[in-house]
């Protein structure tokens, strides 16, 4: 670290020609809260007190379902993280490291992925053979901790998650100054960037009637190839399984800014139900961002457990429920936001009585384009979905 | 078998008569009594003369033990001179002199020239010697191996003449044969005439004590005995050596001053740390429980006729008239029965009655234990540990013999192997006859097991079969460095110092009741590691002392104690007593270790935190680090402080109870560096032992005044 540090510090001296980075007001705000964080340590140390951090708790016990807002909110519970506590010392040190990493990124006007952040901060601790971070899974939760502690968004810290979502549809936008027409993106579609805030991604024109979000890439390709979005005048998105926060943020913006209803076409399994739940109510882990991400009006279009009979599927396309699936399904049925919804209880019970799960791809067994030509249009026409 | 029948049968069969074997008559001609001395001349291994090394040690040991017994009995503070001189290859002249009461003229030949002659066998009282074999057997061994007689000089008073004898033992008859003075010995007149005579005839005698202070007039040795034996032997150092024996003797006898002149001309002096003699043990009568049937019958026969009640009260200890009456009632005999007219059946009835009657344990003033305080100081002077504790058990009884167990324990500190100096190591290697390095390390240094020896060998990078005798100087230096660097405390097993009536036991460790008791204890309960059926491991030294009127040795060479259940039980209780205290210390030590680990975890991350914070807001990294460090030390200091207050300070040892000594290791290390004690130069037994200052020049070249 020592070597690295000196290099970093001496860098601006060597290249004085480099123009100073222009900080946005948001950046200044984030920097000041970072400095507050550091100032606390200095203050405590000067007074011979043990420094500590208050990290809002990101566990199930600290979230609650806000019935009126219809999404998950984070409670006020906080975890104390102390430097002089054997089990917390290391994570305290890591939190401070992430803080300094974010500061460096903001000052240099650059962004990096969470993996990049991991590499930026990973080094051997002086004098011992221990690494600051053993692998990325050590670093990721710390970044989230810093987000909640500073009450700053990941984007504001100049860190982004790896992107894996795609979008296509009658929507034109500006992405970092480039004009993009999402209806002319070829077969691959528009890759949803990791930061989708208005400063980066500005909607210009949208003629779509609704958004159809599908679970994964393979289904999305089917819909795109069949030009479903053109025929039904919609925006087609996918999130590569559990949608990353950028996809969810984008869905939120499409819904709240452009007034587009969101329909989800997901697998008929506990995982699919949970993806819907996360889109609709927000996730437990990122409960603090629910208000910017949750789309309480999102609808669950399919697949439904009745689809096995309704679409006359064969047993060979079913997948037997595993024990963990059954456990998970029961857990989901008990979530407060599903608990009083009779339709949902019926749906989950249906899957449990079926004893199998169904993937969207199962519909291909009927016909390659069955899902785009018959299944989805029929649901949309009948306005047949779960809320 | 009747021999005549056999010949008749042979004649009747008409076969060639078989050559006659022996007849009862012819055999009777060869049957004869065997003298004790002949028996032991053949079976000298029974007495500890099985190899030249051991012979040398046993001789010194027997003489020193006798000297100490004599001095204590006479109430003289003992001073002993041990002088070993090499006369030829594998031949040594051993002279041992004491300042005891001396021996009257007519007893000298019997004591030194007749096996099984002594004062200690028949009485019940704690003493070092008990059989009356030792010194005469040593003389016999010397005579057998070198043909030289035993020389004895004895002086009983300043005014009376000194007796000088040269004696050989006649093994056939077990009687002494006086060689000088035409079979009558020589009387050396007292005062100056005597001094001249001694000088003229080259008789060895230390006539003066070392001056108490520089320039003071030395005091005359007023009385004493010197025995000189020349024998075939082998001198070595390390485990089981004379050095080792004298050192251990000094631990258990803090009132003794020992002067030792080794064959290389080095003078070692172990000064006494107290002038107070051990309490004089009283002679007691046998306890009824310890008397066997046959013995009882002999006792009835030996004593003049009295009433049975009278007999019981006078010949046994702890038998009051009331107890005697109870015994008589239980045996269904009258208290007035004539003790000489009792029949065998009556004796049997009395024997059974004694076993059935409750009789209090024998009085224990016949035993003089070393005492916990002296045990701790003694051990501390020799073992450089950090924790010392001792326990003296109350006296107990086996087979009617009172005995007492004392246990002292030392934990920690560097081992001998780590403290040995380079020159001492060179000398040790030269003297050793070990074929491999591993063998050398294990045989020479206490507490170095196979595992530790192997690690030292690996560290130094020597081959498994390399012979240490062929090491070059540079290789010895490498070995020396490796011995210092390897952490021996792991895999090092407990060192057990065994004592019986203050005499160190150096051989047959495996056969001894003490070792058995130590191995059968569960030391894991006290925070040590121990594998099943072996000694616990760790930097431990255990000293166990059995004091008794009759120590049950497994053999005449007095090397191991027999495992009577009563003795094993007392040993166990004694070991548990010190174990508990060690356990408390180990737990506190562990706590400190944990605290230190905790601190090291914090310290590891402080630098990173300080750097990250200074990166964010530009505060001075070093200042912040210093501040954080202060907080860290305060946070982890608590347990340290507690330990300091409760543990290290000897004045306040809450929780340990009595008799615990804890040594500050930092202080200790500094002192060690100053004293630089090698294994051949053991810590002094006198002076200011706690701060480790040597009270004597342990390796001084000053020769004792042998001739005057």
Tab-separated table of N, CA and C in Angstrom, chain A residues 68-197:
chain	number	residue	atom	x	y	z
A	68	UNK	N	-49.069	1.378	2.866
A	68	UNK	CA	-49.612	2.465	2.065
A	68	UNK	C	-48.736	2.752	0.854
A	69	UNK	N	-47.402	2.655	1.058
A	69	UNK	CA	-46.520	2.903	-0.089
A	69	UNK	C	-46.352	1.644	-0.925
A	70	UNK	N	-46.719	0.514	-0.352
A	70	UNK	CA	-46.656	-0.793	-0.994
A	70	UNK	C	-45.240	-1.199	-1.407
A	71	UNK	N	-44.261	-0.825	-0.623
A	71	UNK	CA	-42.932	-1.403	-0.839
A	71	UNK	C	-42.182	-1.577	0.485
A	72	UNK	N	-41.045	-2.266	0.400
A	72	UNK	CA	-40.278	-2.571	1.610
A	72	UNK	C	-39.457	-1.355	2.004
A	73	UNK	N	-39.534	-1.031	3.254
A	73	UNK	CA	-38.720	0.079	3.738
A	73	UNK	C	-37.730	-0.430	4.768
A	74	UNK	N	-36.625	0.291	4.860
A	74	UNK	CA	-35.658	-0.109	5.871
A	74	UNK	C	-36.027	0.530	7.196
A	75	UNK	N	-35.888	-0.228	8.245
A	75	UNK	CA	-36.184	0.295	9.575
A	75	UNK	C	-35.051	1.162	10.081
A	76	UNK	N	-35.142	1.529	11.343
A	76	UNK	CA	-34.119	2.432	11.884
A	76	UNK	C	-33.001	1.654	12.586
A	77	UNK	N	-33.080	0.337	12.542
A	77	UNK	CA	-32.078	-0.470	13.251
A	77	UNK	C	-30.676	-0.244	12.716
A	78	UNK	N	-29.749	-0.122	13.626
A	78	UNK	CA	-28.374	0.105	13.191
A	78	UNK	C	-27.440	-0.875	13.882
A	79	UNK	N	-26.404	-1.239	13.182
A	79	UNK	CA	-25.371	-2.075	13.790
A	79	UNK	C	-24.175	-1.199	14.110
A	80	UNK	N	-23.641	-1.421	15.317
A	80	UNK	CA	-22.450	-0.670	15.688
A	80	UNK	C	-21.261	-1.438	15.162
A	81	UNK	N	-20.390	-0.770	14.465
A	81	UNK	CA	-19.170	-1.436	14.003
A	81	UNK	C	-17.987	-0.763	14.685
A	82	UNK	N	-17.299	-1.547	15.538
A	82	UNK	CA	-16.221	-0.967	16.343
A	82	UNK	C	-14.860	-1.402	15.840
A	83	UNK	N	-13.937	-0.481	15.927
A	83	UNK	CA	-12.565	-0.832	15.532
A	83	UNK	C	-11.962	-1.776	16.555
A	84	UNK	N	-12.268	-1.553	17.837
A	84	UNK	CA	-11.628	-2.376	18.864
A	84	UNK	C	-12.551	-3.494	19.328
A	85	UNK	N	-12.986	-4.245	18.343
A	85	UNK	CA	-13.783	-5.430	18.634
A	85	UNK	C	-13.229	-6.495	17.706
A	86	UNK	N	-12.835	-7.626	18.303
A	86	UNK	CA	-12.112	-8.631	17.519
A	86	UNK	C	-12.837	-9.000	16.241
A	87	UNK	N	-14.172	-9.185	16.311
A	87	UNK	CA	-14.875	-9.692	15.143
A	87	UNK	C	-15.197	-8.570	14.158
A	88	UNK	N	-15.048	-7.322	14.590
A	88	UNK	CA	-15.426	-6.221	13.699
A	88	UNK	C	-14.238	-5.413	13.211
A	89	UNK	N	-13.088	-5.644	13.813
A	89	UNK	CA	-11.925	-4.808	13.491
A	89	UNK	C	-11.635	-4.801	12.001
A	90	UNK	N	-11.670	-6.009	11.421
A	90	UNK	CA	-11.300	-6.078	10.015
A	90	UNK	C	-12.331	-5.378	9.141
A	91	UNK	N	-13.625	-5.601	9.421
A	91	UNK	CA	-14.614	-4.980	8.552
A	91	UNK	C	-14.626	-3.456	8.762
A	92	UNK	N	-14.258	-3.024	9.956
A	92	UNK	CA	-14.136	-1.577	10.170
A	92	UNK	C	-13.059	-1.015	9.263
A	93	UNK	N	-11.924	-1.703	9.275
A	93	UNK	CA	-10.811	-1.259	8.435
A	93	UNK	C	-11.232	-1.265	6.962
A	94	UNK	N	-11.965	-2.316	6.561
A	94	UNK	CA	-12.394	-2.408	5.160
A	94	UNK	C	-13.358	-1.287	4.798
A	95	UNK	N	-14.245	-0.940	5.739
A	95	UNK	CA	-15.192	0.141	5.474
A	95	UNK	C	-14.440	1.438	5.193
A	96	UNK	N	-13.426	1.686	6.013
A	96	UNK	CA	-12.632	2.905	5.826
A	96	UNK	C	-11.894	2.869	4.484
A	97	UNK	N	-11.405	1.690	4.134
A	97	UNK	CA	-10.706	1.557	2.857
A	97	UNK	C	-11.645	1.871	1.699
A	98	UNK	N	-12.878	1.320	1.746
A	98	UNK	CA	-13.836	1.569	0.680
A	98	UNK	C	-14.122	3.069	0.611
A	99	UNK	N	-14.249	3.690	1.786
A	99	UNK	CA	-14.456	5.134	1.822
A	99	UNK	C	-13.354	5.872	1.081
A	100	UNK	N	-12.105	5.489	1.364
A	100	UNK	CA	-10.999	6.205	0.710
A	100	UNK	C	-10.984	5.907	-0.778
A	101	UNK	N	-11.389	4.657	-1.151
A	101	UNK	CA	-11.450	4.307	-2.571
A	101	UNK	C	-12.463	5.177	-3.304
A	102	UNK	N	-13.642	5.355	-2.684
A	102	UNK	CA	-14.686	6.168	-3.311
A	102	UNK	C	-14.218	7.611	-3.472
A	103	UNK	N	-13.503	8.078	-2.452
A	103	UNK	CA	-13.014	9.456	-2.480
A	103	UNK	C	-12.074	9.647	-3.664
A	104	UNK	N	-11.182	8.684	-3.847
A	104	UNK	CA	-10.244	8.755	-4.961
A	104	UNK	C	-10.994	8.791	-6.290
A	105	UNK	N	-12.013	7.913	-6.421
A	105	UNK	CA	-12.775	7.845	-7.667
A	105	UNK	C	-13.470	9.173	-7.949
A	106	UNK	N	-14.111	9.727	-6.916
A	106	UNK	CA	-14.864	10.962	-7.114
A	106	UNK	C	-13.916	12.096	-7.521
A	107	UNK	N	-12.801	12.176	-6.821
A	107	UNK	CA	-11.860	13.276	-7.113
A	107	UNK	C	-11.288	13.177	-8.515
A	108	UNK	N	-11.106	11.943	-8.970
A	108	UNK	CA	-10.545	11.786	-10.304
A	108	UNK	C	-11.619	11.761	-11.377
A	109	UNK	N	-12.890	11.855	-10.945
A	109	UNK	CA	-13.984	11.880	-11.899
A	109	UNK	C	-14.134	10.592	-12.669
A	110	UNK	N	-13.822	9.482	-12.026
A	110	UNK	CA	-13.911	8.208	-12.720
A	110	UNK	C	-14.872	7.291	-11.997
A	111	UNK	N	-15.341	6.283	-12.731
A	111	UNK	CA	-16.183	5.288	-12.087
A	111	UNK	C	-15.524	3.925	-12.269
A	112	UNK	N	-15.919	3.004	-11.408
A	112	UNK	CA	-15.392	1.656	-11.565
A	112	UNK	C	-16.453	0.663	-11.132
A	113	UNK	N	-16.282	-0.580	-11.548
A	113	UNK	CA	-17.216	-1.635	-11.138
A	113	UNK	C	-16.878	-2.039	-9.712
A	114	UNK	N	-17.774	-2.795	-9.087
A	114	UNK	CA	-17.470	-3.245	-7.739
A	114	UNK	C	-16.248	-4.157	-7.767
A	115	UNK	N	-16.076	-4.857	-8.879
A	115	UNK	CA	-14.879	-5.696	-8.992
A	115	UNK	C	-13.625	-4.830	-9.081
A	116	UNK	N	-13.785	-3.712	-9.825
A	116	UNK	CA	-12.660	-2.786	-9.935
A	116	UNK	C	-12.301	-2.216	-8.584
A	117	UNK	N	-13.321	-1.911	-7.807
A	117	UNK	CA	-13.096	-1.374	-6.461
A	117	UNK	C	-12.322	-2.383	-5.620
A	118	UNK	N	-12.702	-3.653	-5.775
A	118	UNK	CA	-12.033	-4.725	-5.042
A	118	UNK	C	-10.540	-4.738	-5.370
A	119	UNK	N	-10.249	-4.616	-6.669
A	119	UNK	CA	-8.830	-4.618	-7.049
A	119	UNK	C	-8.111	-3.346	-6.615
A	120	UNK	N	-8.857	-2.239	-6.619
A	120	UNK	CA	-8.249	-0.968	-6.216
A	120	UNK	C	-7.777	-1.032	-4.761
A	121	UNK	N	-8.547	-1.708	-3.948
A	121	UNK	CA	-8.269	-1.672	-2.504
A	121	UNK	C	-7.510	-2.888	-1.999
A	122	UNK	N	-7.442	-3.920	-2.829
A	122	UNK	CA	-6.812	-5.152	-2.354
A	122	UNK	C	-5.300	-4.979	-2.313
A	123	UNK	N	-4.729	-5.208	-1.132
A	123	UNK	CA	-3.280	-5.252	-0.999
A	123	UNK	C	-2.936	-5.965	0.304
A	124	UNK	N	-1.672	-6.280	0.448
A	124	UNK	CA	-1.254	-6.981	1.659
A	124	UNK	C	-1.054	-5.968	2.780
A	125	UNK	N	-1.605	-6.290	3.931
A	125	UNK	CA	-1.443	-5.395	5.074
A	125	UNK	C	0.021	-5.391	5.491
A	126	UNK	N	0.517	-4.229	5.757
A	126	UNK	CA	1.929	-4.067	6.115
A	126	UNK	C	2.312	-4.924	7.316
A	127	UNK	N	3.391	-5.644	7.186
A	127	UNK	CA	3.921	-6.367	8.340
A	127	UNK	C	3.331	-7.750	8.549
A	128	UNK	N	2.218	-8.044	7.922
A	128	UNK	CA	1.646	-9.388	8.079
A	128	UNK	C	1.322	-9.960	6.703
A	129	UNK	N	0.936	-11.230	6.697
A	129	UNK	CA	0.672	-11.860	5.407
A	129	UNK	C	-0.809	-11.834	5.079
A	130	UNK	N	-1.518	-10.881	5.662
A	130	UNK	CA	-2.954	-10.864	5.460
A	130	UNK	C	-3.308	-9.858	4.375
A	131	UNK	N	-4.358	-10.224	3.573
A	131	UNK	CA	-4.822	-9.334	2.531
A	131	UNK	C	-5.940	-8.460	3.091
A	132	UNK	N	-6.063	-7.258	2.560
A	132	UNK	CA	-7.163	-6.410	3.023
A	132	UNK	C	-8.504	-7.059	2.681
A	133	UNK	N	-8.589	-7.627	1.469
A	133	UNK	CA	-9.791	-8.372	1.080
A	133	UNK	C	-9.339	-9.698	0.511
A	134	UNK	N	-9.981	-10.756	0.957
A	134	UNK	CA	-9.578	-12.059	0.434
A	134	UNK	C	-10.165	-12.314	-0.944
A	135	UNK	N	-11.439	-11.991	-1.126
A	135	UNK	CA	-11.991	-12.024	-2.480
A	135	UNK	C	-13.148	-11.050	-2.583
A	136	UNK	N	-13.745	-11.008	-3.762
A	136	UNK	CA	-14.700	-9.938	-4.016
A	136	UNK	C	-15.906	-10.009	-3.090
A	137	UNK	N	-16.255	-11.221	-2.690
A	137	UNK	CA	-17.434	-11.331	-1.833
A	137	UNK	C	-17.203	-10.664	-0.472
A	138	UNK	N	-15.929	-10.437	-0.109
A	138	UNK	CA	-15.629	-9.666	1.100
A	138	UNK	C	-15.949	-8.191	0.895
A	139	UNK	N	-15.700	-7.767	-0.318
A	139	UNK	CA	-15.724	-6.335	-0.605
A	139	UNK	C	-17.143	-5.837	-0.885
A	140	UNK	N	-17.942	-6.649	-1.611
A	140	UNK	CA	-19.268	-6.202	-2.052
A	140	UNK	C	-20.165	-5.739	-0.907
A	141	UNK	N	-20.325	-6.547	0.150
A	141	UNK	CA	-21.208	-6.072	1.234
A	141	UNK	C	-20.687	-4.811	1.912
A	142	UNK	N	-19.349	-4.635	1.915
A	142	UNK	CA	-18.792	-3.440	2.539
A	142	UNK	C	-19.198	-2.205	1.735
A	143	UNK	N	-19.193	-2.364	0.406
A	143	UNK	CA	-19.612	-1.232	-0.436
A	143	UNK	C	-21.058	-0.872	-0.112
A	144	UNK	N	-21.901	-1.889	0.038
A	144	UNK	CA	-23.305	-1.632	0.382
A	144	UNK	C	-23.400	-0.953	1.751
A	145	UNK	N	-22.530	-1.393	2.675
A	145	UNK	CA	-22.518	-0.764	4.000
A	145	UNK	C	-22.204	0.721	3.894
A	146	UNK	N	-21.221	1.040	3.055
A	146	UNK	CA	-20.846	2.445	2.907
A	146	UNK	C	-22.012	3.228	2.315
A	147	UNK	N	-22.700	2.615	1.343
A	147	UNK	CA	-23.872	3.276	0.749
A	147	UNK	C	-24.878	3.645	1.825
A	148	UNK	N	-25.254	2.653	2.640
A	148	UNK	CA	-26.300	2.939	3.634
A	148	UNK	C	-25.794	3.873	4.722
A	149	UNK	N	-24.522	3.730	5.084
A	149	UNK	CA	-23.997	4.582	6.150
A	149	UNK	C	-23.981	6.038	5.710
A	150	UNK	N	-23.563	6.277	4.469
A	150	UNK	CA	-23.486	7.656	3.978
A	150	UNK	C	-24.817	8.120	3.417
A	151	UNK	N	-25.779	7.185	3.354
A	151	UNK	CA	-27.053	7.453	2.711
A	151	UNK	C	-26.826	7.977	1.296
A	152	UNK	N	-25.856	7.368	0.610
A	152	UNK	CA	-25.542	7.777	-0.753
A	152	UNK	C	-25.787	6.592	-1.665
A	153	UNK	N	-26.140	6.870	-2.891
A	153	UNK	CA	-26.362	5.784	-3.833
A	153	UNK	C	-25.024	5.313	-4.374
A	154	UNK	N	-25.058	4.110	-4.878
A	154	UNK	CA	-23.824	3.547	-5.410
A	154	UNK	C	-23.268	4.439	-6.527
A	155	UNK	N	-24.184	4.933	-7.357
A	155	UNK	CA	-23.730	5.778	-8.459
A	155	UNK	C	-23.038	7.017	-7.919
A	156	UNK	N	-23.564	7.510	-6.811
A	156	UNK	CA	-22.985	8.729	-6.236
A	156	UNK	C	-21.592	8.460	-5.700
A	157	UNK	N	-21.319	7.200	-5.415
A	157	UNK	CA	-19.978	6.838	-4.951
A	157	UNK	C	-19.054	6.488	-6.110
A	158	UNK	N	-19.581	6.642	-7.311
A	158	UNK	CA	-18.831	6.329	-8.534
A	158	UNK	C	-18.495	4.838	-8.654
A	159	UNK	N	-19.379	4.015	-8.120
A	159	UNK	CA	-19.198	2.574	-8.238
A	159	UNK	C	-20.428	2.022	-8.926
A	160	UNK	N	-20.239	1.079	-9.820
A	160	UNK	CA	-21.409	0.477	-10.443
A	160	UNK	C	-21.305	-1.034	-10.421
A	161	UNK	N	-22.485	-1.656	-10.529
A	161	UNK	CA	-22.512	-3.108	-10.599
A	161	UNK	C	-22.293	-3.506	-12.053
A	162	UNK	N	-21.864	-4.726	-12.275
A	162	UNK	CA	-21.725	-5.188	-13.657
A	162	UNK	C	-23.119	-5.212	-14.276
A	163	UNK	N	-23.220	-4.771	-15.513
A	163	UNK	CA	-24.562	-4.707	-16.103
A	163	UNK	C	-24.852	-5.991	-16.859
A	164	UNK	N	-26.110	-6.404	-16.813
A	164	UNK	CA	-26.453	-7.596	-17.580
A	164	UNK	C	-27.861	-7.503	-18.178
A	165	UNK	N	-28.508	-6.360	-18.019
A	165	UNK	CA	-29.852	-6.234	-18.587
A	165	UNK	C	-29.820	-5.655	-19.992
A	166	UNK	N	-30.925	-5.874	-20.764
A	166	UNK	CA	-31.010	-5.290	-22.104
A	166	UNK	C	-32.428	-4.741	-22.319
A	167	UNK	N	-32.516	-3.841	-23.275
A	167	UNK	CA	-33.810	-3.184	-23.520
A	167	UNK	C	-33.971	-2.961	-25.012
A	168	UNK	N	-35.220	-3.010	-25.484
A	168	UNK	CA	-35.520	-2.684	-26.876
A	168	UNK	C	-36.955	-2.144	-26.912
A	169	UNK	N	-37.222	-1.223	-27.821
A	169	UNK	CA	-38.588	-0.701	-27.882
A	169	UNK	C	-38.628	0.716	-28.435
A	170	UNK	N	-39.788	1.229	-28.606
A	170	UNK	CA	-39.937	2.565	-29.199
A	170	UNK	C	-39.620	3.665	-28.190
A	171	UNK	N	-38.335	3.808	-27.937
A	171	UNK	CA	-37.906	4.798	-26.937
A	171	UNK	C	-36.597	5.385	-27.422
A	172	UNK	N	-36.513	6.724	-27.442
A	172	UNK	CA	-35.225	7.323	-27.781
A	172	UNK	C	-34.706	8.066	-26.560
A	173	UNK	N	-33.396	8.001	-26.361
A	173	UNK	CA	-32.814	8.584	-25.149
A	173	UNK	C	-31.410	9.088	-25.427
A	174	UNK	N	-30.866	9.820	-24.463
A	174	UNK	CA	-29.485	10.282	-24.560
A	174	UNK	C	-28.701	9.583	-23.451
A	175	UNK	N	-27.654	8.894	-23.877
A	175	UNK	CA	-26.829	8.200	-22.889
A	175	UNK	C	-25.444	8.812	-22.922
A	176	UNK	N	-25.076	9.539	-21.872
A	176	UNK	CA	-23.781	10.212	-21.770
A	176	UNK	C	-23.503	11.044	-23.016
A	177	UNK	N	-24.562	11.740	-23.485
A	177	UNK	CA	-24.395	12.639	-24.611
A	177	UNK	C	-24.640	12.000	-25.956
A	178	UNK	N	-24.759	10.681	-26.046
A	178	UNK	CA	-25.020	10.023	-27.322
A	178	UNK	C	-26.518	9.772	-27.478
A	179	UNK	N	-27.036	10.094	-28.666
A	179	UNK	CA	-28.456	9.831	-28.911
A	179	UNK	C	-28.632	8.378	-29.268
A	180	UNK	N	-29.627	7.769	-28.673
A	180	UNK	CA	-29.848	6.350	-28.922
A	180	UNK	C	-31.317	6.126	-29.200
A	181	UNK	N	-31.573	5.369	-30.259
A	181	UNK	CA	-32.947	4.983	-30.561
A	181	UNK	C	-33.084	3.505	-30.248
A	182	UNK	N	-33.853	3.218	-29.250
A	182	UNK	CA	-33.916	1.832	-28.779
A	182	UNK	C	-34.702	0.940	-29.715
A	183	UNK	N	-35.331	1.517	-30.745
A	183	UNK	CA	-36.031	0.660	-31.691
A	183	UNK	C	-35.109	0.233	-32.825
A	184	UNK	N	-33.904	0.712	-32.817
A	184	UNK	CA	-32.971	0.376	-33.895
A	184	UNK	C	-31.668	-0.198	-33.319
A	185	UNK	N	-31.854	-1.168	-32.467
A	185	UNK	CA	-30.668	-1.707	-31.780
A	185	UNK	C	-30.289	-3.099	-32.252
A	186	UNK	N	-30.896	-3.571	-33.372
A	186	UNK	CA	-30.522	-4.877	-33.900
A	186	UNK	C	-30.975	-6.005	-32.981
A	187	UNK	N	-30.290	-7.111	-33.099
A	187	UNK	CA	-30.768	-8.285	-32.373
A	187	UNK	C	-30.328	-8.260	-30.910
A	188	UNK	N	-29.269	-7.500	-30.618
A	188	UNK	CA	-28.752	-7.509	-29.238
A	188	UNK	C	-29.466	-6.583	-28.314
A	189	UNK	N	-30.127	-5.561	-28.872
A	189	UNK	CA	-30.814	-4.603	-28.033
A	189	UNK	C	-29.848	-3.618	-27.387
A	190	UNK	N	-30.396	-2.741	-26.571
A	190	UNK	CA	-29.594	-1.726	-25.891
A	190	UNK	C	-29.226	-2.252	-24.518
A	191	UNK	N	-27.932	-2.297	-24.253
A	191	UNK	CA	-27.462	-2.755	-22.953
A	191	UNK	C	-27.753	-1.704	-21.900
A	192	UNK	N	-28.514	-2.076	-20.919
A	192	UNK	CA	-28.860	-1.092	-19.891
A	192	UNK	C	-27.584	-0.758	-19.112
A	193	UNK	N	-27.184	0.512	-19.108
A	193	UNK	CA	-25.941	0.859	-18.411
A	193	UNK	C	-26.124	0.742	-16.898
A	194	UNK	N	-24.997	0.726	-16.202
A	194	UNK	CA	-25.121	0.503	-14.763
A	194	UNK	C	-25.607	1.734	-14.038
A	195	UNK	N	-25.389	2.894	-14.616
A	195	UNK	CA	-25.964	4.095	-14.001
A	195	UNK	C	-27.017	4.650	-14.950
A	196	UNK	N	-28.243	4.710	-14.470
A	196	UNK	CA	-29.354	5.111	-15.354
A	196	UNK	C	-30.035	6.374	-14.839
A	197	UNK	N	-29.287	7.138	-14.030
A	197	UNK	CA	-29.856	8.382	-13.529
A	197	UNK	C	-29.989	9.369	-14.686
